[in-house]
XYZ file of C-alpha atoms in Angstrom:
501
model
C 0.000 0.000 0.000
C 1.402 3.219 -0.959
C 1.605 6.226 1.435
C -1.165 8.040 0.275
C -3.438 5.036 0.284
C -2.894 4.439 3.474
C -3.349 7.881 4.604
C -6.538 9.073 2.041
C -8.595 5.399 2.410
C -11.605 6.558 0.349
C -10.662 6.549 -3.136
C -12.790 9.367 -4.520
C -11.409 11.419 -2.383
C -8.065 11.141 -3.936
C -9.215 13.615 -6.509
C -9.742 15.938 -4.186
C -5.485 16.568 -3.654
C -4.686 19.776 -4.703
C -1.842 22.579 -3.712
C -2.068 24.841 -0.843
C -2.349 27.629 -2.830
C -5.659 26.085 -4.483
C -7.161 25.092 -0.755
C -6.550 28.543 0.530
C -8.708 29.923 -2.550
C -12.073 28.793 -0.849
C -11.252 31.189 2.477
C -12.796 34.151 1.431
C -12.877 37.790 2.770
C -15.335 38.096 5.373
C -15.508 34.524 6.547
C -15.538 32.613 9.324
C -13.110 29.882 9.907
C -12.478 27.022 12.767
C -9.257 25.316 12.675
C -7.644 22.555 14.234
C -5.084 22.768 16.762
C -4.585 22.643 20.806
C -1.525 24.648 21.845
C 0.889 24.255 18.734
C -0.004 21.162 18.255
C -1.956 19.590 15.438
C -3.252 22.558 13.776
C -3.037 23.212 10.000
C 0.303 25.077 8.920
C 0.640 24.596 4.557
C -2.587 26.260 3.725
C -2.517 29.198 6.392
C 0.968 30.229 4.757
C -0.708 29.899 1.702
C -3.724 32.471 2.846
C -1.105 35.102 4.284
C 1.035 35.350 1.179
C -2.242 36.415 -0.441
C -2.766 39.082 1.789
C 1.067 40.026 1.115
C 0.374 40.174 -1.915
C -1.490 42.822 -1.733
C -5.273 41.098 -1.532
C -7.441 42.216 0.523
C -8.910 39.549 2.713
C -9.676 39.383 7.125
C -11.562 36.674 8.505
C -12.030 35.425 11.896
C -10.503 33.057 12.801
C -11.822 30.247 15.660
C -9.099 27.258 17.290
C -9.435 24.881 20.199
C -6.728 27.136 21.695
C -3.300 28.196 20.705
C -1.825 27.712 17.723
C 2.091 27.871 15.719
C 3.375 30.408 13.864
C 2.250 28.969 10.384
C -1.026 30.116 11.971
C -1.572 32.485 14.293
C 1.668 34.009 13.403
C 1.934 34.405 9.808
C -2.096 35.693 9.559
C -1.815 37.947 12.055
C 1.612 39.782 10.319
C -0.582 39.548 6.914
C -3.445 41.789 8.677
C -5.565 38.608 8.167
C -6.906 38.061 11.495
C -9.784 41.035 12.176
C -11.559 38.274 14.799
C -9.956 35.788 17.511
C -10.920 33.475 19.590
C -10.727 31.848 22.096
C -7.235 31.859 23.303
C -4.009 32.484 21.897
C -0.055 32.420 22.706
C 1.910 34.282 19.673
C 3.461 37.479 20.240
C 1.728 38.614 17.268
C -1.423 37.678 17.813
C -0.930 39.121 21.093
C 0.327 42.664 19.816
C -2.727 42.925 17.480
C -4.792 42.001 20.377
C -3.351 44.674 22.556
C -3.113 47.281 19.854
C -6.676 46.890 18.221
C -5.962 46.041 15.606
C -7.825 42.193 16.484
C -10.867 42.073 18.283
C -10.367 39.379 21.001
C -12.915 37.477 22.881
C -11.605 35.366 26.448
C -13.048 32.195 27.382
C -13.657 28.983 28.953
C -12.426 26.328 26.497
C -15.146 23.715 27.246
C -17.767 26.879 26.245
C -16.632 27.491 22.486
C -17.957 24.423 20.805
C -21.282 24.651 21.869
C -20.871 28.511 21.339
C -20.647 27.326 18.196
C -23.007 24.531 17.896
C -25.758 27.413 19.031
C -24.794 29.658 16.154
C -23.234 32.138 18.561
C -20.466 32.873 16.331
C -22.991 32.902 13.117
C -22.089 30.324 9.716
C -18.494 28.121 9.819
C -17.935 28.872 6.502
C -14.743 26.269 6.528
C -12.835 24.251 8.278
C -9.386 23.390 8.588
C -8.372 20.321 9.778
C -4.936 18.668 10.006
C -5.113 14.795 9.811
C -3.609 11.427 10.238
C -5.571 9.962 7.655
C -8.897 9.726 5.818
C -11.082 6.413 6.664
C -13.198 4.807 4.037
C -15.947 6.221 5.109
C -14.824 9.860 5.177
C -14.103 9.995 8.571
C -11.351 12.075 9.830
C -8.506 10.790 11.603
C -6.676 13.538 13.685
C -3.075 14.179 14.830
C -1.682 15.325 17.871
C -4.751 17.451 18.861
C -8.570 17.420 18.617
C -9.720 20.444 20.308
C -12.870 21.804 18.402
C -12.034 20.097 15.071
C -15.204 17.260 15.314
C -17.117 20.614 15.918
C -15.809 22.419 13.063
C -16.121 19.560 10.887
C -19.633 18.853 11.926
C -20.678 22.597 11.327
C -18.964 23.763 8.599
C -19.897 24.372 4.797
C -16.539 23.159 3.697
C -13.798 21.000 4.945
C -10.006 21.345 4.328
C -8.248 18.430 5.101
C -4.313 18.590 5.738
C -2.794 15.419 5.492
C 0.303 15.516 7.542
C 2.646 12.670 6.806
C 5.094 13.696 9.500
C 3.008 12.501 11.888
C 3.681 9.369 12.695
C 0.923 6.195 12.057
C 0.811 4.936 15.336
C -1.623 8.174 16.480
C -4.283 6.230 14.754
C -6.505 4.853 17.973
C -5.397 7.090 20.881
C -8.818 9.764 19.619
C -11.802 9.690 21.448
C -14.440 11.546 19.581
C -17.549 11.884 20.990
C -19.804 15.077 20.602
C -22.710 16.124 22.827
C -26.042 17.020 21.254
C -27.767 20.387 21.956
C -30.295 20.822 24.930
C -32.939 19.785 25.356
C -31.270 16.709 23.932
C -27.850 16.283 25.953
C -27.939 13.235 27.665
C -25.099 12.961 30.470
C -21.641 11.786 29.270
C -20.746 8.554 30.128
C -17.082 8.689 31.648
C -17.269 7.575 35.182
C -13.014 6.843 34.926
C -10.339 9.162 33.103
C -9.804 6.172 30.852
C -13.354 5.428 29.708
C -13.684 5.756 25.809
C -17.072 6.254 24.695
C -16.944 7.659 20.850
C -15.142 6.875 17.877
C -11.280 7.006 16.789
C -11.873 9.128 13.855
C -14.258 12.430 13.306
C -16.965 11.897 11.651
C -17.844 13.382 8.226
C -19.764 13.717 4.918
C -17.045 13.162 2.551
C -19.371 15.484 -0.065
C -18.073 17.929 2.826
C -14.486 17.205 2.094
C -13.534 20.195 -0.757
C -10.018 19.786 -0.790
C -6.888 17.396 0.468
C -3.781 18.907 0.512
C -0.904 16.712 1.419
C 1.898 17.956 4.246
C 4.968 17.154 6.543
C 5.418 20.277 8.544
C 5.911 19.456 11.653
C 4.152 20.751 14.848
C 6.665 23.631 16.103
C 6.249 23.148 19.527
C 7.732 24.846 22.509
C 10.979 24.959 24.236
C 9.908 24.525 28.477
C 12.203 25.939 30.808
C 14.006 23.525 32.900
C 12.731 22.446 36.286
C 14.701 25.469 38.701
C 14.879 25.640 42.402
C 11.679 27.926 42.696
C 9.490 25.548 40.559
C 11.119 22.179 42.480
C 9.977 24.208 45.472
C 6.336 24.420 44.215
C 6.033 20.723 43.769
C 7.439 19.407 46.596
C 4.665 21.755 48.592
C 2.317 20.328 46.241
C 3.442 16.845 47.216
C 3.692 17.355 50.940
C 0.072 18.476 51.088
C -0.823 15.658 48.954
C 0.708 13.320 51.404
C -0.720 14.905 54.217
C -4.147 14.608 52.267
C -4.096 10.916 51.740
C -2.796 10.276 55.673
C -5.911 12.360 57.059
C -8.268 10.031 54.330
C -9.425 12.810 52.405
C -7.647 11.087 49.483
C -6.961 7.785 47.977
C -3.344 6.367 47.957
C -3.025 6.814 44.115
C -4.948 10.492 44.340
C -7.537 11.482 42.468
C -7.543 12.520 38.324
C -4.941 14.999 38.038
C -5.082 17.976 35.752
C -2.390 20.369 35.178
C -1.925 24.001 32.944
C 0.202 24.885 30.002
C 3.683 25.905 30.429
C 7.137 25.083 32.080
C 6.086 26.154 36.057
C 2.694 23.523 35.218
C 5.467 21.065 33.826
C 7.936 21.226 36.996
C 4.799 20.508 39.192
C 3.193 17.439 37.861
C 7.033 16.362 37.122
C 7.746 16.288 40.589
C 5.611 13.975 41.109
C 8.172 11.132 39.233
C 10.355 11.199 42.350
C 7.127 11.328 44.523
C 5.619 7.994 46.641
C 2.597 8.139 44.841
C 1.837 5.459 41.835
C -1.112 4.368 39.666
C -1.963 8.035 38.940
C -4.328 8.729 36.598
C -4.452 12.292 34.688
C -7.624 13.713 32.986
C -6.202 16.969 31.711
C -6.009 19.183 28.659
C -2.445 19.170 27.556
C -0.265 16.112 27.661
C 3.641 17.605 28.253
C 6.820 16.281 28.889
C 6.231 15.591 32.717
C 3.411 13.507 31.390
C 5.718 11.181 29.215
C 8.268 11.103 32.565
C 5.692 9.488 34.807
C 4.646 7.272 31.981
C 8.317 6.264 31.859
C 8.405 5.794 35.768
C 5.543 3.442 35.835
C 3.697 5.927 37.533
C 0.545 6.634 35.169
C -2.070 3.882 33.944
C -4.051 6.401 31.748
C -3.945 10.224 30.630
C -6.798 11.943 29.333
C -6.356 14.823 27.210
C -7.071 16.896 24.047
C -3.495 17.627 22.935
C -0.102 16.211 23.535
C 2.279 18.986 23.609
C 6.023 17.806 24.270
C 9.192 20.590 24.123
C 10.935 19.544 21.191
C 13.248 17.396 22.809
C 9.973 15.884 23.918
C 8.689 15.770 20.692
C 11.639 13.822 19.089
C 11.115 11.232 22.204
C 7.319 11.098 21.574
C 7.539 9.963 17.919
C 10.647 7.819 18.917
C 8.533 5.489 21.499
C 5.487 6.489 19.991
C 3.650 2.717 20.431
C 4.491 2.840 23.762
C 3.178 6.408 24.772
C 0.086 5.657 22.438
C -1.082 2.962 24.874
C -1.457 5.127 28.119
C -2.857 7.654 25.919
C -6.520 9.291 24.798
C -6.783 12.707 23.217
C -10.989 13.791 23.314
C -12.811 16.856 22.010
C -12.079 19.855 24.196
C -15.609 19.734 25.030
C -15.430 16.167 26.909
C -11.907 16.945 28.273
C -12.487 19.953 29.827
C -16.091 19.378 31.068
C -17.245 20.859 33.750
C -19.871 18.090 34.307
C -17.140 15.382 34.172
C -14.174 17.572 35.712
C -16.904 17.298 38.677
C -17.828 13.638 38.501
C -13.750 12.155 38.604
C -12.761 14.713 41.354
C -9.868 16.627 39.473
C -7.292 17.610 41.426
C -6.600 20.504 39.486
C -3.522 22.526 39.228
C -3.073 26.453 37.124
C -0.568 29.182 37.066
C -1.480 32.740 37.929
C 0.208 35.962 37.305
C -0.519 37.282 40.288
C -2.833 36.429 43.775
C -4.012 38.678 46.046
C -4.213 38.398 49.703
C -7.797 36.927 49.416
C -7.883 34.523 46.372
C -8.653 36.053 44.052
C -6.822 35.317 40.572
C -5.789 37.145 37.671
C -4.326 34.535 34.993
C -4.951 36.510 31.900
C -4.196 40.168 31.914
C -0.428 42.398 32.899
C -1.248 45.281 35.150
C -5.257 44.743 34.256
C -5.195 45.622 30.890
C -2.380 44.353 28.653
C -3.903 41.083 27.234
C -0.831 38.166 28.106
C -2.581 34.589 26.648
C -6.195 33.733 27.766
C -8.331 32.222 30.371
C -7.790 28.918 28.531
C -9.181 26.116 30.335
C -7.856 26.316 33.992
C -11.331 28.144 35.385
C -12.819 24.388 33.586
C -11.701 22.644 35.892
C -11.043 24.947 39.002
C -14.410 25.258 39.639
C -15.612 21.850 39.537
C -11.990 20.384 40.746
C -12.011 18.523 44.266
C -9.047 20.778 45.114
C -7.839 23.496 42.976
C -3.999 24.581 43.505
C -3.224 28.204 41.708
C 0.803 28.164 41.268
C 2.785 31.457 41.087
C 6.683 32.331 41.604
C 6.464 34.804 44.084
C 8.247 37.925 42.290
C 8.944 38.907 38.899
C 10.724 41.044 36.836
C 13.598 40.522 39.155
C 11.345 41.244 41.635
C 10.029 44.169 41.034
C 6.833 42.784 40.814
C 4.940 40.877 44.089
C 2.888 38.076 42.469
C 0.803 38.250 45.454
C -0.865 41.540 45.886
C -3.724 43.532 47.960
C -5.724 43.424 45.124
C -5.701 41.975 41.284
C -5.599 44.023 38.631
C -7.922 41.526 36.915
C -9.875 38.253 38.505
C -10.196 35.419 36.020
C -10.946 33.402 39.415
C -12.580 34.327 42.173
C -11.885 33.584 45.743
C -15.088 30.993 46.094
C -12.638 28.999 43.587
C -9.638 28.844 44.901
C -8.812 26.380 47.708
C -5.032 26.442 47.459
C -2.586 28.742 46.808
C 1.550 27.741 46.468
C 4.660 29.910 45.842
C 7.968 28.786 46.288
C 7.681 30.228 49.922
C 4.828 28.067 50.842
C 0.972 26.684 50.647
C -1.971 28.324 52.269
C -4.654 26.099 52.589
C -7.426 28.211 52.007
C -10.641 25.513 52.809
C -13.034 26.542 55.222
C -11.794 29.987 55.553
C -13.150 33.451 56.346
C -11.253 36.195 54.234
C -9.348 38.213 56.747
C -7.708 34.419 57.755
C -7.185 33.742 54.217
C -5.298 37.377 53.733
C -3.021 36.024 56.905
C -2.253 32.855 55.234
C -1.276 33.949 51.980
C 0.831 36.998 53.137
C 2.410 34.707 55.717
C 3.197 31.463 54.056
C 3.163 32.366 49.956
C 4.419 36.562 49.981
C 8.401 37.023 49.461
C 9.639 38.881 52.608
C 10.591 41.558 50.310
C 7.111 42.217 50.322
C 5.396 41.124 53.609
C 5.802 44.155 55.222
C 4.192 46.452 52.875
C 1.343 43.758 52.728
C 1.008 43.515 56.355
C 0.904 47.471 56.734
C -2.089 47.508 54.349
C -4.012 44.712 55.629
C -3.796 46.260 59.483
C -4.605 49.489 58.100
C -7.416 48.146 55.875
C -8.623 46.289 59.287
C -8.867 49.666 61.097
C -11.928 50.335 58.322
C -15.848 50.157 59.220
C -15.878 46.821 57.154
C -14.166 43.847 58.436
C -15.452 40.870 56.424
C -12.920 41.575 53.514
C -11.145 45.122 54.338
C -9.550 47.350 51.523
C -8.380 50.907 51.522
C -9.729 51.125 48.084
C -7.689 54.112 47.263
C -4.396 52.068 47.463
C -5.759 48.762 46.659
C -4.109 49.395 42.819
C -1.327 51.418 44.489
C 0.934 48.942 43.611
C 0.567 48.615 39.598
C 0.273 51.750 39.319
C 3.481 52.408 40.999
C 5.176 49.799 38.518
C 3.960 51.626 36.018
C 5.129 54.727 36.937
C 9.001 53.335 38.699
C 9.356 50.077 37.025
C 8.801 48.700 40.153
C 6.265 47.788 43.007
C 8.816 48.149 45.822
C 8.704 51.711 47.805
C 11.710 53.886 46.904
């Protein structure tokens, strides 16, 4: 069997190969467009190069432009230099998507992950016009086999007027049978979804679709440019091991089982120390129902520590991706990738009893947490889909270094300059300095723990001045001097620093 008849199984459909160039004619000016793609992974990179050297060339074409999350550069990057982009959502990673974001110049919507397929599904968004989908392979029957993502793509397929399938042959074979696609139908239809176990598969290993649907193959082998995560440092070791000691402590009062309970864990290198602590940890048998699959994730595999991960992306470093696809059979088997909509559910997230674990950009002294936005206004990545599964998690843990910018910022503050979480959310919070164990707490003892056990001493003073002034006010169920409560951006933003001269 030749490589593309193993990839493109349906044999009318092999008329339907054409150049990148020719796919990217049926985006139009004006239209709407879902992609593939979960963090730079498995999203559709030959015919979005194609669209932007269009608009180079002097066309004039915007569209907007909808992904499970982030995206590469082939994407996110190269349309958003072309002045393609006019519409994003729902989250996003690229410097210049970010720019355009923060400059106007792309009008930017933040939200929960699990929400934007069935924002879709309702017509929120108005017509898909097309979809573009990166894929294994195409099944006889039209069916869609994905890569290293699924995200919104059985969404997108179901929806659109016109599918785009890139065939990417550097993805390696072996990805066929680790999808899970299963899609929800619309109230008043929705029946419950049945996953009572992060390894439960209860859909099909391929997308669905009418291959009338299917307007154009084009065949690929860029590969996924993935991210470089920073190595595991002192400050992030320190997180874990907290992490782990509570954990510990959790399972010796019985509040949890010897091999915990589903573990989720964020995007990005501090997420990646965390759960990678846990390779050197006592704990075994761990099972992960998650959103991204990282490096850590293929460490505990290779410890024996893992029986199953759940996820909707697998998004190694690229040393991790050159292991992946190296022992690719063997990473496939412990494995599932779903649609964003069943792996970040808040209805299942609830059911398993995540133990769920996100980074903040800053905390303030009474839980609250802003994750999205520098200084309240500057636009950094997205909600994503940490408030998923912090809401419904048995115990949500925000992680945070506790300076920056050499530490001229205090990642724990009076008040956030944005809340993507509120306090009712947040039952742990963990800097390198400490935990605060924030259950069953009335503000004012919440603002003790976290200035006590999570601030950098640099800072504790200045916090503890304006929480015993704040407690001098009328109001003493959650005290503020609202006057200063932003004192502290604002003096970045005038100094460079939060620190008082």
């Amino acid at each position: 069997m030749s490589m593309i008849d193993n990839r493109i199984r349906r044999e009318d459909l092999k008329g339907k190969i054409v150049s990148a160039e020719e796919a990217a004619l049926l985006i139009k000016d004006g239209m709407t467009v879902a992609a593939s793609g979960f963090t730079p992974s498995g999203y559709p990179k030959a015919v979005p190069l194609a669209l932007a050297k269009r608009a180079e060339a002097g066309e004039q074409i915007g569209i907007t432009l909808l992904t499970g999350a982030s995206v590469g550069d082939e994407l996110d990057g190269a349309l958003s230099r072309a002045g393609v982009i006019k519409r994003r959502f729902p989250y996003q990673t690229h410097n210049d998507t970010r720019n355009g974001i923060n400059n106007g110049t792309i009008m930017y919507q933040d939200m929960h992950l699990s929400h934007l397929p069935q924002y879709m599904s309702y017509g929120f968004f108005g017509n898909i016009d097309v979809a573009v989908v990166e894929a294994l392979a195409i099944t006889e029957d039209g069916g869609i086999i994905p890569t290293t993502s699924v995200g919104i793509s059985p969404t997108a397929v179901k929806l659109a007027d016109k599918v785009i399938v890139e065939i990417n042959t550097s993805q390696p074979m072996a990805l066929e049978g680790i999808h899970d696609i299963y899609i929800p139908e619309n109230p008043p239809y929705r029946k419950p979804i049945p996953i009572e176990k992060s390894g439960d598969r209860i859909g099909t290993t391929y997308i669905p679709c009418d291959p009338s649907k299917i307007a154009a193959i084009v065949v690929t082998d860029i590969t996924d440019k993935v991210r470089p995560l920073g190595p595991i440092d002192e400050d992030s070791e320190a997180i874990s091991n907290h992490i782990i000691e509570f954990l510990d402590y959790e399972v010796k009062k019985g509040r949890l089982p010897k091999n915990l309970l589903p573990l989720q864990s964020g995007v990005g290198s501090v997420a990646n120390a965390v759960l990678g602590g846990l390779v050197k940890s006592p704990f075994t048998d761990l099972t992960c129902y998650t959103e991204v699959i990282q490096d850590s994730m293929l460490d505990l595999i290779d410890a024996g520590k893992v029986t199953i991960a759940s996820g909707t992306s697998i998004t190694p470093s690229t040393e991790g991706l050159v292991r992946l696809h190296k022992d690719i059979e063997k990473y496939a088997k412990y494995i599932i990738l779903r649609p964003q909509e069943i792996s970040n559910n808040p209805e299942v997230a609830r059911r398993l009893g995540v133990l769920s674990m996100n980074t903040a950009i800053e905390i303030d002294m009474y839980g609250h947490v802003n994750s999205t936005n520098i200084m309240g206004s500057r636009m950094m990545n997205g909600l994503g889909g940490s408030a998923d599964y912090t809401r419904n998690a048995y115990i949500s843990f925000y992680t945070t270094v506790s300076t920056a910018k050499n530490g001229d910022i205090s990642s724990i503050v009076p008040m956030v300059s944005h809340v993507d979480h509120t306090e009712h959310d947040v039952m742990v919070v963990v800097t390198e300095r400490g935990l605060a164990d924030l259950r069953g707490t009335a503000p004012v003892e919440r603002a003790r723990l976290i200035i006590d056990k999570c601030a950098h001493p640099d800072y504790q003073p200045m916090l503890n001045d304006y929480f015993e002034r704040a407690l001098k006010t009328k109001t003493k169920h959650e005290p503020h001097l609202i006057g200063e409560a932003l004192s502290w951006h604002q003096r970045f933003l005038d100094t460079g620093s939060m620190k008082l001269k």
